[in-house]
Amino acid sequence: QSVLTQPPSASGAPGQRVTISCSGSSSNIGSNTVNWYQQLPGTAPKLLIYNNNQRPSGVPDRFSGSKSGTSASLAISGLQSEDEADYHCAAWDDSLNGPWVFGGGTKLTVL
Amino acid sequence: QVQLQQSGPGLLKPSQTLSLTCAISGDSVSGNSAAWNWIRQSPSRGLEWLGRTYFRSKWYNDYAVSVKSRILINPDTSKNQFSLQLNSVTPEDTAVYYCASGEIRFDYWGQGTLVTVSS
């Protein structure tokens, strides 16, 4: 059972906007920044969003992140078929759970 | 651009020792702003951070509580790589193991190694 809670699945049609939530606690999301990783089928995770809402070079601005309190969200606008992947949130945890904790991952299906 | 290349066996018997290596190109294992991590992924537990090594005037290691009693992560400066050693494996250690670079985020990942523990 993962320390951060994500919905197991999400879906949307091409062109739509979808959001994926990540819920934590005061020891992780509540006091530290959140990173998001995209994992395409059969590949290693790739950094998608860091420091809550920053995009690494090369990541389209269709991807955005936000954080409020002990929860974070990843939004994908203008959904494309190549966005079909697993998405994982991660945060530093100040408790014995840490130091790094992940969500269980959300499988995004593009309908 | 940092590249991480993993190597090591993929099949173990219970009680054996898991040993994986991650070769680094494009950065230095002893860089003062780098950290070198091992993370694993299984269907039952998702992504699980195992530990890291990093150099800040001297070498440091951090390990996850869940594996702290049986894990070692060591740097090898002569080969610019780092390694994972996990002792006394059980079938629950079956997972894809990744090395990854980064201190406040995991910027680069290795290709992953499927390790299966089975008698």
Short mmCIF file of C-alpha atoms in Angstrom, two decimals:
data_model
loop_
_atom_site.label_atom_id
_atom_site.label_comp_id
_atom_site.label_asym_id
_atom_site.label_seq_id
_atom_site.Cartn_x
_atom_site.Cartn_y
_atom_site.Cartn_z
CA GLN A 1 0.00 0.00 0.00
CA SER A 2 1.49 3.30 -1.14
CA VAL A 3 1.94 6.27 1.20
CA LEU A 4 0.51 8.71 -1.37
CA THR A 5 -2.98 7.99 -2.73
CA GLN A 6 -3.81 8.18 -6.41
CA PRO A 7 -6.84 6.91 -8.31
CA PRO A 8 -5.93 3.66 -10.08
CA SER A 9 -7.32 4.81 -13.40
CA ALA A 10 -8.38 7.86 -15.39
CA SER A 11 -9.58 8.36 -18.92
CA GLY A 12 -10.47 11.00 -21.46
CA ALA A 13 -11.09 11.51 -25.13
CA PRO A 14 -8.55 13.13 -27.43
CA GLY A 15 -8.53 16.88 -26.95
CA GLN A 16 -10.10 16.75 -23.51
CA ARG A 17 -8.58 17.81 -20.21
CA VAL A 18 -8.00 15.29 -17.45
CA THR A 19 -6.72 15.68 -13.92
CA ILE A 20 -5.06 13.13 -11.67
CA SER A 21 -5.02 13.64 -7.93
CA CYS A 22 -2.39 12.70 -5.36
CA SER A 23 -3.28 12.80 -1.68
CA GLY A 24 -0.76 12.71 1.15
CA SER A 25 -0.23 14.04 4.64
CA SER A 26 1.51 16.77 6.59
CA SER A 27 4.80 14.84 6.62
CA ASN A 28 5.08 14.62 2.84
CA ILE A 29 2.99 16.76 0.48
CA GLY A 30 2.01 19.12 3.29
CA SER A 31 5.60 20.17 3.90
CA ASN A 32 7.52 19.26 0.74
CA THR A 33 7.27 19.66 -3.00
CA VAL A 34 5.70 17.14 -5.36
CA ASN A 35 7.16 15.56 -8.48
CA TRP A 36 5.28 13.69 -11.18
CA TYR A 37 6.61 10.93 -13.44
CA GLN A 38 5.21 9.57 -16.68
CA GLN A 39 5.78 5.91 -17.46
CA LEU A 40 5.02 4.79 -20.99
CA PRO A 41 4.31 1.07 -21.45
CA GLY A 42 7.44 -1.05 -21.02
CA THR A 43 9.72 1.87 -20.19
CA ALA A 44 11.27 3.50 -17.15
CA PRO A 45 9.53 6.45 -15.50
CA LYS A 46 10.41 9.88 -16.84
CA LEU A 47 10.35 13.15 -14.90
CA LEU A 48 7.29 15.13 -16.00
CA ILE A 49 6.74 17.81 -13.34
CA TYR A 50 9.02 18.86 -10.47
CA ASN A 51 8.74 21.32 -7.60
CA ASN A 52 4.92 21.10 -7.80
CA ASN A 53 4.51 22.88 -11.11
CA GLN A 54 7.80 23.09 -13.03
CA ARG A 55 8.31 21.34 -16.34
CA PRO A 56 11.70 19.98 -17.41
CA SER A 57 12.93 21.06 -20.79
CA GLY A 58 11.06 19.24 -23.54
CA VAL A 59 7.85 18.57 -21.62
CA PRO A 60 4.89 20.18 -23.43
CA ASP A 61 2.97 22.91 -21.64
CA ARG A 62 -0.14 20.73 -21.95
CA PHE A 63 1.12 19.19 -18.71
CA SER A 64 0.74 21.21 -15.53
CA GLY A 65 0.94 20.56 -11.81
CA SER A 66 -0.46 22.18 -8.70
CA LYS A 67 -0.45 21.65 -4.96
CA SER A 68 -2.75 22.71 -2.15
CA GLY A 69 -2.31 21.64 1.44
CA THR A 70 -1.70 17.89 1.54
CA SER A 71 -2.88 17.21 -2.02
CA ALA A 72 -1.47 17.70 -5.48
CA SER A 73 -2.86 17.41 -8.99
CA LEU A 74 -1.55 16.77 -12.46
CA ALA A 75 -3.55 18.21 -15.33
CA ILE A 76 -3.22 17.23 -18.96
CA SER A 77 -4.98 19.40 -21.51
CA GLY A 78 -5.48 18.70 -25.19
CA LEU A 79 -5.21 14.97 -24.52
CA GLN A 80 -3.31 12.99 -27.15
CA SER A 81 -3.05 9.27 -27.77
CA GLU A 82 0.64 9.30 -26.84
CA ASP A 83 -0.30 10.50 -23.35
CA GLU A 84 -1.62 7.02 -22.57
CA ALA A 85 0.68 5.95 -19.74
CA ASP A 86 0.99 5.46 -16.02
CA TYR A 87 1.48 8.60 -13.94
CA HIS A 88 3.14 8.56 -10.53
CA CYS A 89 3.42 11.27 -7.90
CA ALA A 90 6.30 11.42 -5.43
CA ALA A 91 7.32 13.54 -2.48
CA TRP A 92 9.92 13.72 0.23
CA ASP A 93 8.56 12.41 3.53
CA ASP A 94 9.86 13.67 6.87
CA SER A 95 8.56 10.65 8.80
CA LEU A 96 9.88 7.09 9.01
CA ASN A 97 8.00 6.36 5.78
CA GLY A 98 10.63 8.29 3.88
CA PRO A 99 12.63 9.86 2.77
CA TRP A 100 11.01 9.31 -0.65
CA VAL A 101 7.42 8.11 -1.06
CA PHE A 102 5.34 7.45 -4.14
CA GLY A 103 1.71 7.16 -5.13
CA GLY A 104 0.41 3.86 -6.43
CA GLY A 105 0.23 5.21 -9.96
CA THR A 106 -2.68 6.15 -12.21
CA LYS A 107 -3.21 4.45 -15.54
CA LEU A 108 -4.44 7.00 -18.06
CA THR A 109 -6.44 5.68 -20.99
CA VAL A 110 -7.09 7.84 -24.02
CA LEU A 111 -10.45 6.76 -25.37
CA GLN B 1 22.70 14.43 -20.78
CA VAL B 2 23.16 11.82 -18.10
CA GLN B 3 22.81 8.18 -19.07
CA LEU B 4 22.52 5.28 -16.66
CA GLN B 5 23.20 1.72 -17.78
CA GLN B 6 22.22 -1.11 -15.47
CA SER B 7 23.67 -4.60 -15.34
CA GLY B 8 23.26 -7.68 -13.20
CA PRO B 9 21.52 -11.04 -12.98
CA GLY B 10 17.76 -11.32 -13.23
CA LEU B 11 17.06 -14.66 -11.55
CA LEU B 12 17.80 -15.52 -7.95
CA LYS B 13 16.85 -18.19 -5.46
CA PRO B 14 15.48 -17.33 -2.01
CA SER B 15 18.19 -16.38 0.52
CA GLN B 16 20.64 -15.32 -2.20
CA THR B 17 22.08 -11.83 -2.62
CA LEU B 18 20.82 -9.44 -5.29
CA SER B 19 23.64 -7.45 -6.91
CA LEU B 20 23.10 -4.77 -9.55
CA THR B 21 25.38 -2.12 -10.98
CA CYS B 22 24.55 1.23 -12.56
CA ALA B 23 27.18 2.78 -14.83
CA ILE B 24 27.05 6.55 -15.17
CA SER B 25 27.90 8.65 -18.22
CA GLY B 26 27.55 12.41 -18.42
CA ASP B 27 28.06 13.01 -14.71
CA SER B 28 30.32 11.95 -11.86
CA VAL B 29 29.29 9.60 -9.07
CA SER B 30 31.27 11.83 -6.70
CA GLY B 31 29.74 15.08 -7.92
CA ASN B 32 28.85 17.45 -5.09
CA SER B 33 25.31 18.09 -6.30
CA ALA B 34 24.41 14.57 -7.37
CA ALA B 35 22.67 11.71 -5.62
CA TRP B 36 22.40 8.15 -6.86
CA ASN B 37 19.31 6.14 -6.07
CA TRP B 38 17.85 2.65 -6.37
CA ILE B 39 14.11 2.29 -6.82
CA ARG B 40 12.06 -0.82 -7.49
CA GLN B 41 8.60 -1.42 -8.94
CA SER B 42 6.26 -4.32 -8.46
CA PRO B 43 2.54 -4.75 -9.20
CA SER B 44 1.76 -5.16 -5.51
CA ARG B 45 3.77 -2.23 -4.13
CA GLY B 46 4.18 0.17 -7.02
CA LEU B 47 7.31 2.31 -7.02
CA GLU B 48 9.40 1.94 -3.86
CA TRP B 49 12.52 3.97 -3.12
CA LEU B 50 15.22 1.74 -1.63
CA GLY B 51 18.16 4.00 -0.94
CA ARG B 52 20.83 6.34 -2.22
CA THR B 53 24.48 7.30 -2.00
CA TYR B 54 25.96 10.75 -2.45
CA PHE B 55 29.15 12.70 -1.85
CA ARG B 56 29.26 15.95 0.11
CA SER B 57 32.89 16.19 1.20
CA LYS B 58 32.42 12.61 2.35
CA TRP B 59 30.15 9.72 1.35
CA TYR B 60 26.65 9.39 2.75
CA ASN B 61 23.99 6.71 2.43
CA ASP B 62 20.25 6.75 3.16
CA TYR B 63 18.12 3.62 3.14
CA ALA B 64 14.42 2.86 3.32
CA VAL B 65 13.36 1.45 6.68
CA SER B 66 11.76 -1.53 4.96
CA VAL B 67 15.12 -2.85 3.68
CA LYS B 68 17.62 -1.11 5.96
CA SER B 69 18.84 -4.30 7.64
CA ARG B 70 19.86 -6.00 4.40
CA ILE B 71 20.80 -3.33 1.84
CA LEU B 72 24.09 -1.76 0.78
CA ILE B 73 24.60 0.90 -1.88
CA ASN B 74 28.21 1.60 -2.76
CA PRO B 75 29.90 4.03 -5.11
CA ASP B 76 32.79 2.97 -7.33
CA THR B 77 34.71 6.08 -8.29
CA SER B 78 37.24 4.19 -10.42
CA LYS B 79 34.48 3.02 -12.76
CA ASN B 80 32.07 5.93 -12.22
CA GLN B 81 29.25 3.67 -11.16
CA PHE B 82 27.31 2.60 -8.09
CA SER B 83 25.90 -0.68 -6.97
CA LEU B 84 23.01 -2.22 -5.07
CA GLN B 85 23.35 -5.23 -2.83
CA LEU B 86 20.25 -6.71 -1.21
CA ASN B 87 20.80 -9.71 1.02
CA SER B 88 18.57 -12.65 1.91
CA VAL B 89 16.07 -12.10 -0.89
CA THR B 90 12.60 -13.63 -0.84
CA PRO B 91 9.92 -13.87 -3.55
CA GLU B 92 8.58 -10.53 -2.24
CA ASP B 93 11.74 -8.89 -3.62
CA THR B 94 10.68 -9.80 -7.15
CA ALA B 95 10.43 -6.50 -9.00
CA VAL B 96 11.87 -4.30 -11.71
CA TYR B 97 14.83 -2.47 -10.21
CA TYR B 98 15.83 0.98 -11.46
CA CYS B 99 18.77 3.22 -10.75
CA ALA B 100 18.05 6.93 -10.90
CA SER B 101 19.96 10.17 -10.45
CA GLY B 102 18.87 13.18 -8.48
CA GLU B 103 18.66 14.63 -5.00
CA ILE B 104 15.37 16.54 -4.96
CA ARG B 105 13.87 14.78 -7.97
CA PHE B 106 14.76 11.78 -10.12
CA ASP B 107 16.00 13.37 -13.31
CA TYR B 108 17.36 10.35 -15.12
CA TRP B 109 16.58 6.65 -14.86
CA GLY B 110 18.27 3.45 -15.93
CA GLN B 111 16.52 1.06 -18.25
CA GLY B 112 15.35 -1.24 -15.46
CA THR B 113 16.25 -4.82 -14.57
CA LEU B 114 13.60 -7.44 -13.87
CA VAL B 115 14.74 -9.48 -10.89
CA THR B 116 12.81 -12.65 -10.17
CA VAL B 117 13.25 -14.55 -6.92
CA SER B 118 12.06 -18.12 -7.23
CA SER B 119 13.10 -21.54 -6.03
#
